Short mmCIF file of C-alpha atoms in Angstrom, two decimals:
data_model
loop_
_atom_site.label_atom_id
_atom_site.label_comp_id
_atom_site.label_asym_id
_atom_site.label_seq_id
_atom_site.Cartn_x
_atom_site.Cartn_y
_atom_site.Cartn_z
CA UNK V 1 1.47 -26.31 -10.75
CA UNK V 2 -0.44 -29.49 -10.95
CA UNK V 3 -4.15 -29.28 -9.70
CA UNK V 4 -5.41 -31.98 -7.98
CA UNK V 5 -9.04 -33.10 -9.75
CA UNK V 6 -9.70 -36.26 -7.91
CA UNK V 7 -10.63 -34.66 -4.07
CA UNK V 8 -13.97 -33.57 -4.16
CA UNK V 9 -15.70 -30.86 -2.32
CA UNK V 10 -19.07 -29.09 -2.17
CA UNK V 11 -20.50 -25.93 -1.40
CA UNK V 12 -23.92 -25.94 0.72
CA UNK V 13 -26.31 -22.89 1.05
CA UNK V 14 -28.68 -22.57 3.81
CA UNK V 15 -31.83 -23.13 1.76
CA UNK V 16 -30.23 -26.48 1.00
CA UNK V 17 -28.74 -25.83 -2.40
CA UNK V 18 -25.71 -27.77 -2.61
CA UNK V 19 -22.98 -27.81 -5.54
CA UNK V 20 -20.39 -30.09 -5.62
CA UNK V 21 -17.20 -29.64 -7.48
CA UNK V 22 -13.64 -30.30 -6.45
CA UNK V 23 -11.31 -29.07 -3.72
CA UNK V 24 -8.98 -26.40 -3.94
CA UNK V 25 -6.62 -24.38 -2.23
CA UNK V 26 -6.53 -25.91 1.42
CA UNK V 27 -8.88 -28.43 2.38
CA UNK V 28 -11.38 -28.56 5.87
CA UNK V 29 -14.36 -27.02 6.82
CA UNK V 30 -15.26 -23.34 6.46
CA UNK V 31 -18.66 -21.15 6.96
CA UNK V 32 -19.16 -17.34 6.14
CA UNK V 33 -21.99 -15.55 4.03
CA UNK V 34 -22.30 -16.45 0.62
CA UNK V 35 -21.87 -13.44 -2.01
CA UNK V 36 -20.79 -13.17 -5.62
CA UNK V 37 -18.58 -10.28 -6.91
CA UNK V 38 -18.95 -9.25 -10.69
CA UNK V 39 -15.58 -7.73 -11.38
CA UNK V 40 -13.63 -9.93 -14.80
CA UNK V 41 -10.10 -8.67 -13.11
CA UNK V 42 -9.14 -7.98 -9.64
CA UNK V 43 -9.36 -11.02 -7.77
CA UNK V 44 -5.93 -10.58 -5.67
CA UNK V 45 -7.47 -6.99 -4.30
CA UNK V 46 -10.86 -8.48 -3.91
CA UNK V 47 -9.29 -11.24 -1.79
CA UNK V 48 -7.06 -9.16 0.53
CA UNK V 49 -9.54 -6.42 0.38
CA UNK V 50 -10.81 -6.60 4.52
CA UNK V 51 -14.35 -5.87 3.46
CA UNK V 52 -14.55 -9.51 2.82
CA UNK V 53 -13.86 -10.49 6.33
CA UNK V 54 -16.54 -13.82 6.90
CA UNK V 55 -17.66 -14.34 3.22
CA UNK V 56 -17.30 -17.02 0.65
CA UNK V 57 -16.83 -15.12 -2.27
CA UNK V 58 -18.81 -16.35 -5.48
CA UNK V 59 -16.58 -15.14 -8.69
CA UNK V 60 -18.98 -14.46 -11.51
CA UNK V 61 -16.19 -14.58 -14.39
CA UNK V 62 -15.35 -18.11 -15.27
CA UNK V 63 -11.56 -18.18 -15.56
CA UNK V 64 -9.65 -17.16 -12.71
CA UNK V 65 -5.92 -16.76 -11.90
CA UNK V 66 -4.48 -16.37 -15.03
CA UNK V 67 -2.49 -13.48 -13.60
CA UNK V 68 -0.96 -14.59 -10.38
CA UNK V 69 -0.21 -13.06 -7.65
CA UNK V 70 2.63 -10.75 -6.52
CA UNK V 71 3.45 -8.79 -3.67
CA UNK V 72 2.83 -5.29 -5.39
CA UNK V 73 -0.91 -4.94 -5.46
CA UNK V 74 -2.72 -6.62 -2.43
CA UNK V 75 -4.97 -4.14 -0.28
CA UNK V 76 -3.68 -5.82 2.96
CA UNK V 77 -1.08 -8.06 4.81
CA UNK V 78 -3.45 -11.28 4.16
CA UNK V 79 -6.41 -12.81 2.37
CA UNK V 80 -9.40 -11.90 4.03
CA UNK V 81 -12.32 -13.74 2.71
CA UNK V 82 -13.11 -16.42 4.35
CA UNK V 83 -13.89 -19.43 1.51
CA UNK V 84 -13.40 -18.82 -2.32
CA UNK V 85 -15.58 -20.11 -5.60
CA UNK V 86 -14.59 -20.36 -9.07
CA UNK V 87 -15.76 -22.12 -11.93
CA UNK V 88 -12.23 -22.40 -13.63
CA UNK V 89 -9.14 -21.92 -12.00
CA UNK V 90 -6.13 -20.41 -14.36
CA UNK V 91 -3.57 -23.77 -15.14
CA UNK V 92 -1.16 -21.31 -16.44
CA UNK V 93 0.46 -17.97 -14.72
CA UNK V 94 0.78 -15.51 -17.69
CA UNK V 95 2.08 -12.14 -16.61
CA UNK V 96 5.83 -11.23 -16.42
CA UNK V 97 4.65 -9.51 -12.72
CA UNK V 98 3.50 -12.84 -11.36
CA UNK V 99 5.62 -14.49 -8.40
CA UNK V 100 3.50 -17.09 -7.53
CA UNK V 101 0.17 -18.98 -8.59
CA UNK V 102 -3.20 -17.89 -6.79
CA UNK V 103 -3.05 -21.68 -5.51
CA UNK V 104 0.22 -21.21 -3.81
CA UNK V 105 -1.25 -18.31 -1.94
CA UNK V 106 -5.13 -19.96 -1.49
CA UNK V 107 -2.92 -23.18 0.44
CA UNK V 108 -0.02 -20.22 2.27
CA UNK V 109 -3.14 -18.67 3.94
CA UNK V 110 -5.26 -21.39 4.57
CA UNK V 111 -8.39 -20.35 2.08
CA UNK V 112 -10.76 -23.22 1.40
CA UNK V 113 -11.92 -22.93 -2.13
CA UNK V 114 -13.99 -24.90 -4.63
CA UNK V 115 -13.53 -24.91 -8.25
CA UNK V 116 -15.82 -26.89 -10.74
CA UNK V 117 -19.13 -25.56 -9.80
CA UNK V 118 -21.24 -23.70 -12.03
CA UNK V 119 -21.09 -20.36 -11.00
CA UNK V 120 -23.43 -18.76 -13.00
CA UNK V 121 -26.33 -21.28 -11.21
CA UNK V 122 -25.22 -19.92 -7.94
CA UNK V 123 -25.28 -16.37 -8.77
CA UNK V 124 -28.58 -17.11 -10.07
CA UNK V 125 -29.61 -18.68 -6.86
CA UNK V 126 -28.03 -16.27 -4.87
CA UNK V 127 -29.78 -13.07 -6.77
CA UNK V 128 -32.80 -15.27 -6.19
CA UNK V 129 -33.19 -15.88 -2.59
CA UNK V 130 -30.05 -13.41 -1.17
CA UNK V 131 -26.95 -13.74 0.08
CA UNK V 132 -27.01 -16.50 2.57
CA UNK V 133 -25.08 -18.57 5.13
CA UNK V 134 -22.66 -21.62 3.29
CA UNK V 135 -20.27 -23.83 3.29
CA UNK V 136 -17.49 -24.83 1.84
CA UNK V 137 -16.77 -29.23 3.12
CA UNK V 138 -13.42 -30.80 1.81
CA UNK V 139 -11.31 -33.62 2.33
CA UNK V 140 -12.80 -35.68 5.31
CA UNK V 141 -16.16 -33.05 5.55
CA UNK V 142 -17.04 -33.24 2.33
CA UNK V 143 -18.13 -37.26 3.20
CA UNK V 144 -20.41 -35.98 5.83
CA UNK V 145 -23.79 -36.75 5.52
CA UNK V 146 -25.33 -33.76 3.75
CA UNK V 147 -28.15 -32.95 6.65
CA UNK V 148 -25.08 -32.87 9.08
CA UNK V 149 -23.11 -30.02 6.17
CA UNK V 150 -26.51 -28.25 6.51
CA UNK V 151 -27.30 -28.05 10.34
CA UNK V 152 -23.54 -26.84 10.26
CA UNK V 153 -24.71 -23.99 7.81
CA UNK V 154 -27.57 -23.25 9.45
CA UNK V 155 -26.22 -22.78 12.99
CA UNK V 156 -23.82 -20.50 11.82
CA UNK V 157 -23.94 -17.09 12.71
CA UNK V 158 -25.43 -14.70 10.08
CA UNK V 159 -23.66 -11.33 9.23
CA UNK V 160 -26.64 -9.05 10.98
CA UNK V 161 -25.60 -8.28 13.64
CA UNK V 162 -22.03 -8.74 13.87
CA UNK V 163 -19.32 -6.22 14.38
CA UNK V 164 -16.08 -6.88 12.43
CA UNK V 165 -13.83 -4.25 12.41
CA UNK V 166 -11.38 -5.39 15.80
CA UNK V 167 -11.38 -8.80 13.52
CA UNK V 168 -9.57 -6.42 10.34
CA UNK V 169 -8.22 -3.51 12.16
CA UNK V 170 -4.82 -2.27 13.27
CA UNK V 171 -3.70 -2.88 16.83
CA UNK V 172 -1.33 0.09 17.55
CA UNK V 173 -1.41 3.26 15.67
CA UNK V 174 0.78 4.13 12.81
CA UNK V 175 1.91 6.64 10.33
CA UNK V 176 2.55 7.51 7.17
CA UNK V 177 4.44 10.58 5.48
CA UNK V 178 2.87 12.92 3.43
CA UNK V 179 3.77 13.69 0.25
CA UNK V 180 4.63 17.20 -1.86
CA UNK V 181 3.13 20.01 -0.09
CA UNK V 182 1.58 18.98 3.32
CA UNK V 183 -1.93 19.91 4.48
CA UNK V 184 -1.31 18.39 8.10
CA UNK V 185 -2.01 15.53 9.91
CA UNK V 186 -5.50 13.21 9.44
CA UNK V 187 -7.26 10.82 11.59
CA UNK V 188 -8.23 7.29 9.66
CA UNK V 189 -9.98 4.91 11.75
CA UNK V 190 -8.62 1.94 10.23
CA UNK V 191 -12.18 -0.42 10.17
CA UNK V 192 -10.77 -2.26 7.53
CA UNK V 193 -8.95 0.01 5.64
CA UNK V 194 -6.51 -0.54 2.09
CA UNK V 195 -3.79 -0.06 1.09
CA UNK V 196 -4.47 2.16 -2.13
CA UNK V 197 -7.08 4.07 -0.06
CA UNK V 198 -3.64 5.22 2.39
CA UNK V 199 -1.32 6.11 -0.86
CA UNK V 200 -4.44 8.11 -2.25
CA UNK V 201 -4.34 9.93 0.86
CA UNK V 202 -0.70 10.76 1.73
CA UNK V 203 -0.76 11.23 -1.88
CA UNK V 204 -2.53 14.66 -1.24
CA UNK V 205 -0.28 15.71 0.87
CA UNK V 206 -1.77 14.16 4.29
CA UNK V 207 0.27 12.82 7.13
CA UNK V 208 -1.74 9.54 7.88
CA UNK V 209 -2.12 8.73 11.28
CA UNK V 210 -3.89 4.98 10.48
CA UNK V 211 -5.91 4.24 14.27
CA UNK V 212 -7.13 1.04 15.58
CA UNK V 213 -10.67 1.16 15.30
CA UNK V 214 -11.55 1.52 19.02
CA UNK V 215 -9.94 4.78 19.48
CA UNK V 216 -11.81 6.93 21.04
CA UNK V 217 -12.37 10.73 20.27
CA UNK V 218 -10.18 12.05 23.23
CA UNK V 219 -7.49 9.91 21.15
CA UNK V 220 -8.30 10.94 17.62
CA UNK V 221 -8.74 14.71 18.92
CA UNK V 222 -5.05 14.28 20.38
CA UNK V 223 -2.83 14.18 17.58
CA UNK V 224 -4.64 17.85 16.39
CA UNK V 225 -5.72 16.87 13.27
CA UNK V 226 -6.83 18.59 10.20
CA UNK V 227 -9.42 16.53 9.11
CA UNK V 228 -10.89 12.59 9.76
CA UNK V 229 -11.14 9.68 7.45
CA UNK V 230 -13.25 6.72 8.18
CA UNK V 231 -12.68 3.52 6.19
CA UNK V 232 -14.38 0.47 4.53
CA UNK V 233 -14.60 -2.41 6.42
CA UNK V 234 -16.98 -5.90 6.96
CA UNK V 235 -19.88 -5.99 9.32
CA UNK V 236 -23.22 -4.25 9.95
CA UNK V 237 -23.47 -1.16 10.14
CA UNK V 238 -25.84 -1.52 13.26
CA UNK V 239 -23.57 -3.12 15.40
CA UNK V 240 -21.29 -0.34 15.70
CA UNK V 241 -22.70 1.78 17.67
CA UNK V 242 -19.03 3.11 19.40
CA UNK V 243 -17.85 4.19 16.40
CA UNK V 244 -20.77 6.37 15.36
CA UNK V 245 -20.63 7.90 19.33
CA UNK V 246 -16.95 8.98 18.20
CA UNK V 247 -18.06 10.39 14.97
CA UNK V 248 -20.62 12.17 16.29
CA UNK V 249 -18.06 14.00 18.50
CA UNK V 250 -15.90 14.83 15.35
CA UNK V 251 -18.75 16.48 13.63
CA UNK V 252 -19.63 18.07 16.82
CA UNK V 253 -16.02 19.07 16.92
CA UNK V 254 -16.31 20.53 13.43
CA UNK V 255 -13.58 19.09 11.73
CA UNK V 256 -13.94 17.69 8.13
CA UNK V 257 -14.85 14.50 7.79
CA UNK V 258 -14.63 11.91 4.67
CA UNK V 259 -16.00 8.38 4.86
CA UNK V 260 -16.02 5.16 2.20
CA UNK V 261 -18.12 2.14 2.09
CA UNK V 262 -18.83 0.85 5.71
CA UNK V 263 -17.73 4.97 6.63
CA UNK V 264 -20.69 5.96 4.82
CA UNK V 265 -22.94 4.01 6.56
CA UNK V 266 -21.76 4.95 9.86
CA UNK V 267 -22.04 8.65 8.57
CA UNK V 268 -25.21 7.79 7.86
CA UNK V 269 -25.99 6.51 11.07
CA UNK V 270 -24.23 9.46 12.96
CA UNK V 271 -26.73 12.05 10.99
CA UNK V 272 -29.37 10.18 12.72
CA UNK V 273 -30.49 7.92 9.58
CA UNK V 274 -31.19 4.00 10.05
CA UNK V 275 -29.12 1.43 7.84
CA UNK V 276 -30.48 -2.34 6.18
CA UNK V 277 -29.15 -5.03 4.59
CA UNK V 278 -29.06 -5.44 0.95
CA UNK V 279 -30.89 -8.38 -0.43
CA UNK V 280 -27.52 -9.66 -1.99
CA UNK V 281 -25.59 -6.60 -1.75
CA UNK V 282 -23.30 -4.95 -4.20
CA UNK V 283 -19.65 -6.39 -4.97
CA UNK V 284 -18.40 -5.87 -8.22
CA UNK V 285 -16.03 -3.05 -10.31
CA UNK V 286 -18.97 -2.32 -12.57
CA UNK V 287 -21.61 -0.64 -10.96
CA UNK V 288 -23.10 2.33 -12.33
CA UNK V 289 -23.96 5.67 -9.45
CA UNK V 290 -24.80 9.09 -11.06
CA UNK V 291 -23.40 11.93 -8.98
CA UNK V 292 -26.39 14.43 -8.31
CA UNK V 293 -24.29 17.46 -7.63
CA UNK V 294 -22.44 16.93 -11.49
CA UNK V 295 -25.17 14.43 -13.25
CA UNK V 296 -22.14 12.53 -14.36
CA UNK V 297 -22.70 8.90 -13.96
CA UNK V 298 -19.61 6.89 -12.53
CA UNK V 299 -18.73 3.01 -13.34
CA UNK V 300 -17.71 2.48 -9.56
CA UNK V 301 -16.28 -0.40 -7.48
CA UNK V 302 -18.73 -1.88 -4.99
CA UNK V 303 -18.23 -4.36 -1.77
CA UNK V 304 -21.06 -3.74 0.32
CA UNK V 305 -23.77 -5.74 2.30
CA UNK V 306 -25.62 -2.75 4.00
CA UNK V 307 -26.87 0.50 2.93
CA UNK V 308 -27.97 3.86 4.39
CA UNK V 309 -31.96 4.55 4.07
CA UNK V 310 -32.15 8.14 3.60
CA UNK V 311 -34.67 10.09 0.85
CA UNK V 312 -33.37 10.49 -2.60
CA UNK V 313 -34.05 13.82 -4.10
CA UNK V 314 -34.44 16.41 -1.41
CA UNK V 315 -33.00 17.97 1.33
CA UNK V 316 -33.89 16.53 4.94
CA UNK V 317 -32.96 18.31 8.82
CA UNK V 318 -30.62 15.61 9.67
CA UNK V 319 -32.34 13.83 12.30
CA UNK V 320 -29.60 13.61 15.20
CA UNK V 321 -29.30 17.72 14.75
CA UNK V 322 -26.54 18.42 12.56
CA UNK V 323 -28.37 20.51 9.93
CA UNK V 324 -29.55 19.79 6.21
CA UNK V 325 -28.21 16.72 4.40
CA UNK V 326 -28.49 15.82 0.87
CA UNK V 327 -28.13 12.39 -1.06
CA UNK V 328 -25.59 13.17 -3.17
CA UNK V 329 -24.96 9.86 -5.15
CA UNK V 330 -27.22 6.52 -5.69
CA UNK V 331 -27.03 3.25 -7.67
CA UNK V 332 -28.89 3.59 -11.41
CA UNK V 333 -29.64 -0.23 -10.93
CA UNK V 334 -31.80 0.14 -7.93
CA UNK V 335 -31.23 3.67 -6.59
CA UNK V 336 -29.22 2.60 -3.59
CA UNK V 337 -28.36 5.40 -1.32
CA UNK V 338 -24.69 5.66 -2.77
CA UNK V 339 -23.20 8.94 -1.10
CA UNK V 340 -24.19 11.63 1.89
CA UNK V 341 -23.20 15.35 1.58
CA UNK V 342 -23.75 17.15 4.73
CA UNK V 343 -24.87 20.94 3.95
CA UNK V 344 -23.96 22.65 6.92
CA UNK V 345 -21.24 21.07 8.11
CA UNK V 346 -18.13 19.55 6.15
CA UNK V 347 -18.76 16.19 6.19
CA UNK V 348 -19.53 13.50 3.22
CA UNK V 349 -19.31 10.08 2.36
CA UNK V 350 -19.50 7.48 -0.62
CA UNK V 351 -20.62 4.08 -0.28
CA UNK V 352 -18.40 2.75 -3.17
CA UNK V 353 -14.80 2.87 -3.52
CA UNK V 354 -13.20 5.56 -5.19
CA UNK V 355 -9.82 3.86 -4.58
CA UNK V 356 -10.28 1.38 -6.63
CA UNK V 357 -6.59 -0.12 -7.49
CA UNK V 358 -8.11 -2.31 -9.95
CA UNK V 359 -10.41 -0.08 -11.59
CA UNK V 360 -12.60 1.67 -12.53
CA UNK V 361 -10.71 4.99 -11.59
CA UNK V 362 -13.74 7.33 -12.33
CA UNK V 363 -14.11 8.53 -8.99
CA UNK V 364 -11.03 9.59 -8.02
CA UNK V 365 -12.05 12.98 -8.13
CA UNK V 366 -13.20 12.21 -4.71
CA UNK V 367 -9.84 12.25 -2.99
CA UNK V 368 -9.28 15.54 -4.57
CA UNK V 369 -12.51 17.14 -3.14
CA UNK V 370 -12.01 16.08 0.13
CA UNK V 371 -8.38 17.74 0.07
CA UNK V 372 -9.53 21.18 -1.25
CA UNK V 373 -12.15 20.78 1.41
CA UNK V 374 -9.53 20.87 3.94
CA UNK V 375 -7.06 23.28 2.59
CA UNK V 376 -9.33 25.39 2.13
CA UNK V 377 -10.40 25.45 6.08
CA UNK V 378 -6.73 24.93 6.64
CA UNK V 379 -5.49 27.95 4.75
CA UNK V 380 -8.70 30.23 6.22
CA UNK V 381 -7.62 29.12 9.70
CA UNK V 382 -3.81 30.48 8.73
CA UNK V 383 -5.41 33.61 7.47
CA UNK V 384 -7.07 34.12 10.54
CA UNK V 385 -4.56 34.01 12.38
CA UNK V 386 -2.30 35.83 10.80
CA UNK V 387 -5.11 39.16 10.97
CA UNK V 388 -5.24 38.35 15.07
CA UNK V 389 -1.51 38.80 15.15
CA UNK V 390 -1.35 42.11 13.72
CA UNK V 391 -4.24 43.68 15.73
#
């Protein structure tokens, strides 16, 4: 495919930065936060990845696309960011799995993306000042007059604040099989959730019950399940303030609980701890986080805005009442909160994702600890059971 170099388009920040390059993918008007995401492959899960619901992703490696797209390894049903930056957009498709060009799909889903601009002067000026409001203008708004692009930025709603998960979530409830030996069935409140988080799941031999993410805990509580599983997903953390109600009543219930990403914060949150947003936030596939518990250190795959302020290094009363709590993972590059483990009850939580389809796969491991977790309260349950049957 052709691209077009003659219809120009520019990208405006809200501190009046503006970088001006040419049009790609559909053409218009679109606003969202500005971030950048570090990660050299990985571009098809990073746009169908929901966590990227009302952003104009920033791409930090130059040359993008080179790949394709197919319809094996997106993380959703749709692309989910809301504008998309590159400095060099692939010409040529070069893998034998490729069914399409990432322009086909960019125009099929109506992404407004720029290509042209230098990149590595906006991840400058976005590590600078923040992440921050933008737009992308193209076609008839990119001849605006630039104060009128910026007033448009700059009355656009910021992502404090905003609660995204009914934008990304599932409507009705669904379910999928377990597979090999079966541990029973487990809640996920879908805030956002992907698709290689669900196969790691029913891959340990869950039946995934995937729930809109207003269910409420007379809903989850319901389908009797083993254990509960809350996702990733956009939006602050703050702003969700049913969801951590509901959690509360599952830890309160006492049934295991695992959260990623945006469900670590609201873990976080539900243990009584206060969240904040990152200056620019972590999105990349190359972040280093030494787990405490092992001292290994994990090359882990970030997409997060907010994080959990808890104390690294000791052992707090959790301050909603729900016993000791430990940090058990943070960030080497700025010791991030990066992971809760909850002492007393079995609950924990990483802020990264261990899922990762695109790598890094270091942190798999996590999936495995959260299913001996529950077989092991599964299999005690059975035992007891079994002893009040024969008295």
């Amino acid at each position: 495919m052709t691209i077009e170099t003659t219809n120009t388009a520019v990208l405006v920040l809200e501190d009046g930065s503006r970088f001006t390059g040419q049009a790609w993918g559909a053409s218009g008007r679109v606003l969202g936060e500005a971030v950048f995401a570090t990660g050299m492959s990985g571009y098809q899960e990073t746009l169908t990845d929901p966590s990227y619901a009302g952003q104009i992703v920033v791409m930090t490696a130059p040359h993008i696309g080179n790949t394709g797209m197919n319809d094996e390894d997106p993380e959703s049903n749709r692309i989910w960011v809301s504008g998309f930056v590159v400095r060099e957009p692939s010409r040529v498709v070069s893998n034998f799995r490729a069914e399409r060009t990432l322009d086909d799909d960019l125009v099929a889903h109506g992404i407004i993306g720029i290509r042209g601009v230098d990149t590595r002067a906006i991840t400058r000026r976005l590590r600078d000042v923040g992440a921050m409001r933008a737009g992308i203008f193209s076609g008839e708004e990119a001849a605006l007059d630039p104060a009128e692009q910026l007033a448009a930025v700059t009355s656009s709603e910021s992502m404090a604040g905003q609660n995204l998960s009914a934008l990304v979530s599932t409507r009705e409830t669904y379910v999928l099989p377990a597979e090999g030996e079966q541990l029973g069935r487990l809640a996920v409140l879908d805030l956002g959730v992907k698709a290689s988080t669900l196969h790691y799941l029913t891959a340990r031999g869950f039946e995934v019950h995937v729930m809109p993410q207003d269910s409420t805990l007379d809903d989850i509580l319901a389908i009797d399940p083993v254990a509960v599983f809350y996702s990733n997903g956009p939006g602050d953390p703050a702003a969700a303030d049913d969801q951590v109600e509901v959690l509360q009543g599952v830890l309160r219930a006492g049934l295991p609980f695992f959260g990623i990403c945006f469900g670590n914060q609201l873990l976080g949150r539900a243990l009584g701890f206060g969240t904040y947003k990152l200056p620019f936030g972590h999105r990349g596939i190359n972040q280093p986080v030494l787990d405490q518990q092992t001292g290994r250190v994990e090359i882990t795959s970030h997409n997060h805005g907010f994080a959990v302020d808890a104390p690294i290094g000791e052992t707090v009363e959790s301050p909603a009442g729900f016993g000791r709590v430990e940090v058990s993972h943070f960030g080497l590059n700025d010791r991030v909160v990066e992971g809760l483990q909850a002492l007393d009850i079995p609950a924990f939580s990483v802020q990264y994702h261990p899922e990762a389809a695109s790598g890094p796969h270091d942190s798999n491991y996590l999936f495995d600890r959260f299913r001996d977790l529950v077989a092991s309260r599964v299999h005690r349950t059975a035992s007891d059971d079994d002893q009040k049957d024969n008295q």
